[in-house]
Amino acid sequence: MEHRIDRIKKQLHAQSYKLTPQREATLRVLLEREEDHLSAEDVYLLVKEKAPEIGLATVYRTLELLSELKIVDKINFGDGVSRYDLRKEGAEHFHHHLVCIECGSVEEIIDDLLQDVEKIVQKDWGFQVKDHRLTFHGICKQCQEITVEVT
Amino acid sequence: MEHRIDRIKKQLHAQSYKLTPQREATLRVLLEREEDHLSAEDVYLLVKEKAPEIGLATVYRTLELLSELKIVDKINFGDGVSRYDLRKEGAEHFHHHLVCIECGSVEEIIDDLLQDVEKIVQKDWGFQVKDHRLTFHGICKQCQEITVEVT
DNA sequence: AAATTAGATTATAATTATTATAAATATAAA
DNA sequence: TTTATATTTATAATAATTATAATCTAATTT
Ligand SMILES: [Mn+2]
Ligand SMILES: [Mn+2]
Ligand SMILES: [Zn+2]
Ligand SMILES: [Zn+2]
């Protein structure tokens, strides 16, 4: 964790941004909840536990900054809020998501499954791919089992 | 166009919804601008040209209804608004998008490029895929050409 | 046909997420 | 230390979306 923060600190400094206590607190929340998909409000409430004086606008600005630096990715699963997701260290692209339409759970796929598809897009559409968002909507393992039991 | 409306009318009736004049006007706007990616507000302004007495809330409710029936798909490209996109007739899944980070253009890919990936997700993650959202972010053909010229 | 009912729409208010602004504070440079 | 710059706080403003109540429409029953 400390190593990770250090490396991000360097990324910030490289672009002449500082790692203020507020930014660090925000980052720590994101690291502690790496599997989750927190909204700005969610992050704000969690940061408040560590640093009660932080303002919501600062959280928004910090998340915006971290997005620009590609440290976090901003994603929207169709409910009205943006969610912020730490990019896996060293990952070229945003990872994929499985959203269950029964229970609402969100699972992550870290493997990049789109390499072949991207080659096709590049070749057949002449589009130079820089990043992607891929979300599958369907029924998760657990919910499938429940359905079978009920039947 | 009339045929298409007729078929959608039947889909509505099958679920015991009516095709009111307001709903029809909304649908016509979506059909006329099939390539576009209109926000609720955009749709509202265009519908108003045909049916000036329509209310914004009705447009929202109509779009919501059409989403439920899978006649339109709701998507968010990361600016703060939801956009509504007619599903191609007979398509099992939502089509894909290419968003240019230079000029903001949105191009559509109608071919389903995810069949193989979905098989893997199904097999290796035990997730039963019902639908997907795939958006590539990158540089469109035109913007690439401009870049070359400038260089 | 008249009365009844359920569904849909309008106009408006309320809510929620996000962004902008101005004053205060902290940090770095001179 | 003084000065300049960056950042944060508190608050106001904006924008998107949803909720509410009154009204209207069209179908159904009497
Ligand atoms: Mn994730
Ligand atoms: Mn589209
Ligand atoms: Zn589930
Ligand atoms: Zn472009």
PDB file of C-alpha atoms and ligand atoms in Angstrom, chain A residues 100 102-105 140 143, ligand 3:
ATOM      1  CA  CYS A 100     -25.762  -8.891 -12.574  1.00  0.00           C
ATOM      2  CA  GLU A 102     -30.732  -9.849 -10.679  1.00  0.00           C
ATOM      3  CA  CYS A 103     -28.697  -8.857  -7.637  1.00  0.00           C
ATOM      4  CA  GLY A 104     -26.789  -5.831  -8.913  1.00  0.00           C
ATOM      5  CA  SER A 105     -23.355  -7.250  -8.071  1.00  0.00           C
ATOM      6  CA  CYS A 140     -24.060 -13.990 -12.090  1.00  0.00           C
ATOM      7  CA  CYS A 143     -28.093 -15.952  -9.022  1.00  0.00           C
TER       8      CYS A 143
HETATM    9 ZN    ZN E   3     -26.507 -11.860  -9.189  1.00  0.00          ZN
END
